[in-house]
Coordinates of C-alpha atoms in Angstrom, one line a residue:
X4 CA -87.6 -43.9 -8.5
X5 CA -86.0 -41.2 -6.5
X6 CA -82.9 -39.4 -7.7
X7 CA -79.6 -40.5 -6.2
X8 CA -78.0 -37.9 -3.9
X9 CA -74.4 -37.1 -4.6
X10 CA -71.9 -38.4 -2.0
X11 CA -70.5 -35.7 0.3
X12 CA -67.0 -34.7 -0.4
X13 CA -64.4 -36.1 2.1
X14 CA -61.9 -33.5 3.3
X15 CA -58.4 -35.0 3.1
X16 CA -55.8 -33.6 5.5
X17 CA -52.1 -34.5 5.3
X18 CA -50.1 -33.9 8.5
X19 CA -46.3 -33.8 8.5
X20 CA -44.6 -35.6 11.4
X21 CA -41.4 -34.2 12.8
X22 CA -38.4 -36.5 12.5
X23 CA -37.8 -36.4 16.2
X24 CA -41.4 -37.7 16.9
X25 CA -40.9 -41.0 15.0
X26 CA -38.5 -43.8 15.5
X27 CA -38.0 -47.5 14.7
X28 CA -38.2 -50.1 17.5
X29 CA -35.0 -52.1 17.7
X30 CA -36.8 -55.1 19.0
X31 CA -39.5 -55.8 16.3
X32 CA -38.6 -53.2 13.6
X33 CA -42.0 -51.5 13.7
X34 CA -42.2 -47.7 13.1
X35 CA -43.3 -45.8 16.1
X36 CA -44.9 -42.4 16.1
X37 CA -45.1 -40.1 19.1
X38 CA -47.2 -37.0 19.9
X39 CA -44.1 -35.4 21.4
X40 CA -40.4 -36.0 21.7
X41 CA -39.4 -38.8 24.1
X42 CA -35.8 -39.6 25.0
X43 CA -36.9 -43.1 26.3
X44 CA -39.8 -45.0 24.8
X45 CA -41.3 -48.4 24.9
X46 CA -42.7 -50.3 22.0
X47 CA -46.4 -51.1 22.3
X48 CA -46.0 -54.4 20.5
X49 CA -42.9 -56.2 21.7
X50 CA -42.4 -54.2 24.9
X51 CA -38.7 -53.3 24.2
X52 CA -37.4 -50.1 25.8
X53 CA -35.2 -47.8 23.7
X54 CA -33.2 -44.7 24.4
X55 CA -33.2 -42.4 21.5
X56 CA -29.7 -40.9 22.2
X57 CA -28.1 -44.4 22.5
X58 CA -25.0 -44.8 20.3
X59 CA -22.9 -48.0 19.7
X60 CA -20.0 -48.3 22.0
X61 CA -16.5 -48.9 20.8
X62 CA -14.8 -52.1 22.0
X63 CA -12.2 -51.8 24.8
X64 CA -8.6 -51.4 23.8
X65 CA -6.3 -54.5 23.9
X66 CA -4.2 -52.9 26.6
X67 CA -7.3 -52.3 28.8
X68 CA -8.5 -55.9 28.3
X69 CA -5.0 -57.3 29.1
X70 CA -4.9 -55.2 32.3
X71 CA -8.2 -56.6 33.5
X72 CA -7.1 -60.2 32.8
X73 CA -3.8 -59.6 34.6
X74 CA -5.6 -58.0 37.6
X75 CA -8.1 -60.9 37.9
X76 CA -5.3 -63.5 37.5
X77 CA -3.2 -61.8 40.1
X78 CA -6.0 -61.6 42.7
X79 CA -7.0 -65.3 42.1
X80 CA -3.4 -66.5 42.6
X81 CA -3.1 -64.4 45.8
X82 CA -6.3 -65.8 47.2
X83 CA -5.5 -69.5 46.3
X84 CA -2.0 -69.2 47.8
X85 CA -3.4 -67.7 51.0
X86 CA -5.9 -70.5 51.3
X87 CA -3.3 -73.1 50.8
X88 CA -0.9 -71.4 53.2
X89 CA -3.6 -71.2 55.9
X90 CA -4.5 -74.9 55.4
X91 CA -0.9 -76.3 55.2
X92 CA 0.7 -73.9 57.7
X93 CA -2.1 -74.4 60.2
X94 CA -1.8 -78.2 60.0
X95 CA 2.0 -78.0 60.4
X96 CA 2.0 -75.5 63.2
X97 CA -1.2 -76.2 65.2
X98 CA -1.7 -80.0 65.2
X99 CA 1.5 -81.1 66.9
X100 CA 0.2 -79.1 69.9
X101 CA -3.3 -80.5 69.5
X102 CA -2.1 -84.1 69.3
X103 CA 0.1 -83.6 72.4
X104 CA -3.1 -83.1 74.4
X105 CA -4.8 -86.3 73.3
X106 CA -5.2 -88.5 70.3
X107 CA -9.0 -88.0 70.2
X108 CA -8.6 -84.2 70.3
X109 CA -6.1 -84.3 67.4
X110 CA -8.3 -86.6 65.2
X111 CA -11.4 -84.5 65.9
X112 CA -9.8 -81.2 65.0
X113 CA -8.1 -82.8 61.9
X114 CA -11.5 -83.9 60.7
X115 CA -13.0 -80.4 61.3
X116 CA -10.2 -78.8 59.4
X117 CA -10.5 -81.2 56.5
X118 CA -14.3 -80.6 56.2
X119 CA -13.9 -76.8 56.3
X120 CA -11.0 -76.9 53.8
X121 CA -12.9 -79.1 51.3
X122 CA -16.1 -77.0 51.7
X123 CA -14.2 -73.7 51.2
X124 CA -12.3 -74.9 48.1
X125 CA -15.4 -76.5 46.5
X126 CA -17.5 -73.4 47.0
X127 CA -14.7 -71.2 45.6
X128 CA -14.5 -73.5 42.5
X129 CA -18.2 -73.3 41.9
X130 CA -18.3 -69.5 42.2
X131 CA -15.2 -69.1 40.0
X132 CA -15.8 -71.6 37.2
X133 CA -19.6 -71.6 37.0
X134 CA -21.3 -69.2 34.5
X135 CA -22.5 -66.1 36.2
X136 CA -25.7 -66.0 34.1
X137 CA -25.5 -65.5 30.4
X138 CA -28.9 -64.3 28.9
X139 CA -30.9 -66.8 27.0
X140 CA -31.0 -66.4 23.2
X141 CA -34.2 -64.7 22.0
X142 CA -35.6 -63.7 18.6
X143 CA -35.5 -60.0 17.8
X144 CA -35.3 -57.5 15.0
X145 CA -38.2 -58.4 12.7
X146 CA -42.0 -57.9 13.3
X147 CA -43.3 -61.3 12.0
X148 CA -40.7 -63.1 14.1
X149 CA -41.2 -61.2 17.4
X150 CA -44.5 -61.8 19.1
X151 CA -46.6 -59.7 21.5
X152 CA -44.6 -58.8 24.6
X153 CA -41.7 -61.1 23.7
X154 CA -39.2 -58.4 24.7
X155 CA -41.0 -56.9 27.7
X156 CA -38.8 -54.4 29.4
X157 CA -35.7 -55.5 27.4
X158 CA -33.1 -52.9 26.6
X159 CA -30.5 -52.9 23.9
X160 CA -26.8 -53.5 24.9
X161 CA -24.6 -51.2 22.9
X162 CA -21.5 -53.4 23.8
X163 CA -22.9 -56.8 22.8
X164 CA -25.4 -55.4 20.2
X165 CA -27.9 -57.8 21.6
X166 CA -31.1 -57.6 23.7
X167 CA -30.4 -57.2 27.4
X168 CA -33.0 -58.7 29.9
X169 CA -34.3 -56.7 32.8
X170 CA -31.9 -56.5 35.8
X171 CA -29.1 -57.5 33.5
X172 CA -25.8 -55.6 33.2
X173 CA -22.9 -55.7 30.9
X174 CA -19.5 -56.6 32.4
X175 CA -16.6 -55.2 30.5
X176 CA -14.2 -57.7 32.1
X177 CA -16.2 -60.8 31.1
X178 CA -17.3 -59.1 27.8
X179 CA -20.9 -60.3 28.2
X180 CA -24.3 -59.3 29.8
X181 CA -25.0 -61.0 33.1
X182 CA -28.5 -61.7 34.4
X183 CA -29.1 -60.3 38.0
X184 CA -25.5 -59.2 38.1
X185 CA -24.3 -58.3 41.6
X186 CA -20.7 -57.3 40.8
X187 CA -17.5 -58.5 39.2
X188 CA -15.2 -60.1 41.8
X189 CA -11.5 -60.1 40.8
X190 CA -10.8 -62.6 43.6
X191 CA -12.8 -65.3 41.8
X192 CA -12.0 -64.0 38.3
X193 CA -15.7 -64.0 37.5
X194 CA -18.9 -62.1 37.7
X195 CA -21.4 -62.7 40.5
X196 CA -24.8 -63.2 38.9
X197 CA -27.9 -65.3 38.9
X198 CA -26.2 -68.7 38.4
X199 CA -23.3 -68.4 40.8
X200 CA -24.5 -65.9 43.4
X201 CA -25.5 -68.7 45.9
X202 CA -22.1 -70.4 45.5
X203 CA -20.4 -67.0 46.1
X204 CA -22.3 -66.3 49.4
X205 CA -21.7 -69.9 50.6
X206 CA -18.0 -69.3 49.9
X207 CA -18.1 -66.2 52.0
X208 CA -19.8 -68.1 54.8
X209 CA -17.2 -70.9 54.7
X210 CA -14.4 -68.3 54.7
X211 CA -15.8 -66.6 57.8
X212 CA -16.3 -70.0 59.5
X213 CA -12.8 -71.3 58.5
X214 CA -11.0 -68.1 59.5
X215 CA -12.8 -68.0 62.9
X216 CA -11.8 -71.6 63.5
X217 CA -8.2 -71.0 62.4
X218 CA -7.9 -67.9 64.6
X219 CA -9.1 -69.8 67.7
X220 CA -6.8 -72.8 67.1
X221 CA -3.7 -70.7 66.4
X222 CA -4.3 -68.5 69.5
X223 CA -4.8 -71.7 71.5
X224 CA -1.6 -73.3 70.2
X225 CA 0.4 -70.0 70.6
X226 CA -0.6 -69.9 74.3
X227 CA 0.8 -73.4 74.8
X228 CA 4.2 -72.8 73.1
X229 CA 4.8 -69.1 74.1
X230 CA 7.9 -68.6 76.2
X231 CA 7.4 -67.9 79.9
X232 CA 6.5 -64.3 80.7
X233 CA 8.1 -62.3 83.5
X234 CA 6.8 -58.9 84.6
X235 CA 9.5 -57.6 87.1
X236 CA 8.2 -54.0 87.2
X237 CA 4.7 -55.1 87.9
X238 CA 5.7 -57.3 90.9
X239 CA 8.0 -54.6 92.3
X240 CA 5.8 -51.5 92.0
X241 CA 2.4 -53.3 92.5
X242 CA -0.7 -51.1 92.6
X243 CA 1.3 -47.8 92.4
X244 CA 1.6 -48.1 88.6
X245 CA -1.0 -46.5 86.4
X246 CA -3.2 -48.4 83.9
X247 CA -1.3 -47.0 80.9
X248 CA 2.1 -48.0 82.3
X249 CA 0.7 -51.5 83.1
X250 CA -0.5 -51.9 79.5
X251 CA 2.9 -50.7 78.1
X252 CA 4.7 -53.2 80.4
X253 CA 2.6 -56.1 79.1
X254 CA 3.0 -55.1 75.4
X255 CA 6.8 -54.7 75.9
X256 CA 7.2 -58.0 77.6
X257 CA 5.1 -59.8 74.9
X258 CA 7.1 -58.1 72.1
X259 CA 10.5 -59.0 73.7
X260 CA 9.4 -62.6 74.3
X261 CA 8.3 -63.0 70.7
X262 CA 12.0 -62.8 69.6
X263 CA 12.5 -66.2 71.3
X264 CA 9.7 -67.9 69.4
X265 CA 10.5 -70.8 67.1
X266 CA 9.5 -70.9 63.4
X267 CA 6.3 -72.7 64.4
X268 CA 5.5 -69.9 66.9
X269 CA 6.1 -67.2 64.3
X270 CA 3.8 -69.0 61.8
X271 CA 1.1 -69.3 64.4
X272 CA 1.4 -65.6 65.2
X273 CA 1.1 -64.6 61.5
X274 CA -1.8 -67.1 61.0
X275 CA -3.7 -65.6 64.0
X276 CA -3.3 -62.0 62.7
X277 CA -4.1 -62.9 59.1
X278 CA -7.2 -65.0 60.0
X279 CA -8.6 -62.2 62.2
X280 CA -8.0 -59.5 59.6
X281 CA -9.5 -61.5 56.7
X282 CA -12.4 -62.6 58.9
X283 CA -13.3 -59.0 59.7
X284 CA -13.3 -57.9 56.0
X285 CA -15.2 -60.9 54.7
X286 CA -17.7 -60.7 57.5
X287 CA -18.6 -57.1 56.5
X288 CA -19.0 -58.2 52.8
X289 CA -21.2 -61.2 53.9
X290 CA -23.5 -59.0 56.0
X291 CA -23.8 -56.6 53.0
X292 CA -24.7 -59.5 50.7
X293 CA -27.3 -60.9 53.1
X294 CA -28.9 -57.5 53.5
X295 CA -29.3 -57.1 49.7
X296 CA -30.7 -60.6 49.5
X297 CA -33.2 -59.8 52.3
X298 CA -34.3 -56.7 50.4
X299 CA -34.5 -58.7 47.1
X300 CA -31.8 -56.5 45.5
X301 CA -28.4 -56.8 44.1
X302 CA -25.4 -54.5 44.6
X303 CA -25.7 -52.9 41.1
X304 CA -29.5 -52.5 41.2
X305 CA -29.2 -50.9 44.6
X306 CA -26.4 -48.7 43.3
X307 CA -28.3 -47.6 40.2
X308 CA -31.7 -47.1 42.0
X309 CA -31.0 -46.5 45.7
X310 CA -34.6 -45.4 46.5
X311 CA -36.4 -48.0 44.4
X312 CA -37.3 -51.4 45.9
X313 CA -37.1 -54.2 43.3
X314 CA -39.5 -56.4 45.2
X315 CA -40.9 -57.3 48.7
X316 CA -38.3 -57.4 51.3
X317 CA -38.4 -60.2 53.9
X318 CA -37.0 -63.5 55.0
X319 CA -38.8 -65.3 52.2
X320 CA -36.1 -63.8 49.8
X321 CA -33.3 -65.5 51.9
X322 CA -35.2 -68.8 52.0
X323 CA -35.8 -68.7 48.2
X324 CA -32.2 -67.7 47.5
X325 CA -30.6 -70.6 49.4
X326 CA -33.3 -73.1 48.2
X327 CA -34.1 -74.3 51.7
X328 CA -36.1 -77.6 51.9
X329 CA -39.9 -77.2 52.1
X330 CA -40.4 -78.3 55.8
X331 CA -37.6 -76.0 57.0
X332 CA -38.8 -73.0 54.9
X333 CA -42.5 -73.6 56.0
X334 CA -41.6 -73.6 59.7
X335 CA -39.2 -70.6 59.3
X336 CA -41.6 -68.4 57.3
X337 CA -44.5 -69.4 59.5
X338 CA -42.6 -68.3 62.6
X339 CA -41.7 -65.0 60.8
X340 CA -45.3 -64.3 59.8
X341 CA -46.5 -65.0 63.3
X342 CA -44.0 -62.6 64.8
X343 CA -44.9 -59.9 62.3
X344 CA -48.6 -60.4 63.1
X345 CA -47.9 -60.0 66.8
X346 CA -45.8 -56.9 66.3
X347 CA -48.6 -55.4 64.1
X348 CA -51.2 -56.2 66.7
X349 CA -49.1 -54.5 69.4
X350 CA -48.9 -51.4 67.3
X351 CA -52.6 -51.3 66.8

């Protein structure tokens, strides 16, 4: 028998790891080791993202919280009173003039006004009272309980001390994280997020439609009850007056005749001005919202990453957002794809 050869000695080497090259994952509790310092790191097991310099946030003061609640309540009351004033004041001021034309015309416009009013108030209630998008409860904190990629791209909210899903943001007014948060709207007293974003955009559409209808009807009724207008200077001087003097003569005559308007006429004048002003502002906000939906973004995600696209832009995002029926979406998207193919072939 041959002699046994001695086993080679194994060289043991102990390496010290700097403290700033190791950390503990908040998602699964596993100890992570890095080759170099990283201010932001992602766990290879659960997928949670951690910022090493993140510190717990102090809760907002009671005075700050009361101020935000007072602000939201004030804007909600102002908006509700304005909607009620436009509806009630418009019915009182406009429809005697409309019914004087014909019974059919009065009934028709009363029906249109009732439909727009119910639709606007219903969409406002849905946007205001529906949850904006609270994140679903998820297990975190312990390795055996957290599975592979269970917290993929989740971050830790230092306000809630809970996991925060991707594209979620913490709202200090609502004191919660909101999934796909667009913004906090004080006029509805709620955040605009994944669960009520559609109701909010429908509310904007209904406001633009209702204000346009109210402006047309009030201007039409004002034309019928306005006192007779006399332009003595225009008839005497004729074409010798300049365009600026003609404009000033018309404005002066209209302003002087407005003093002889009845209470109904003054209400009509205010409703026309208010409807046009609100319509202009809400139309700008609606166009902004639709452009973000078309790009597949939200206001906050666009604000935080202005040069980063969250997804493919296109009309399919709008169809998916509004939940259009399948036949309509198929025809619409098919027409869009065909037009894009034709434009691409022309470029080639």
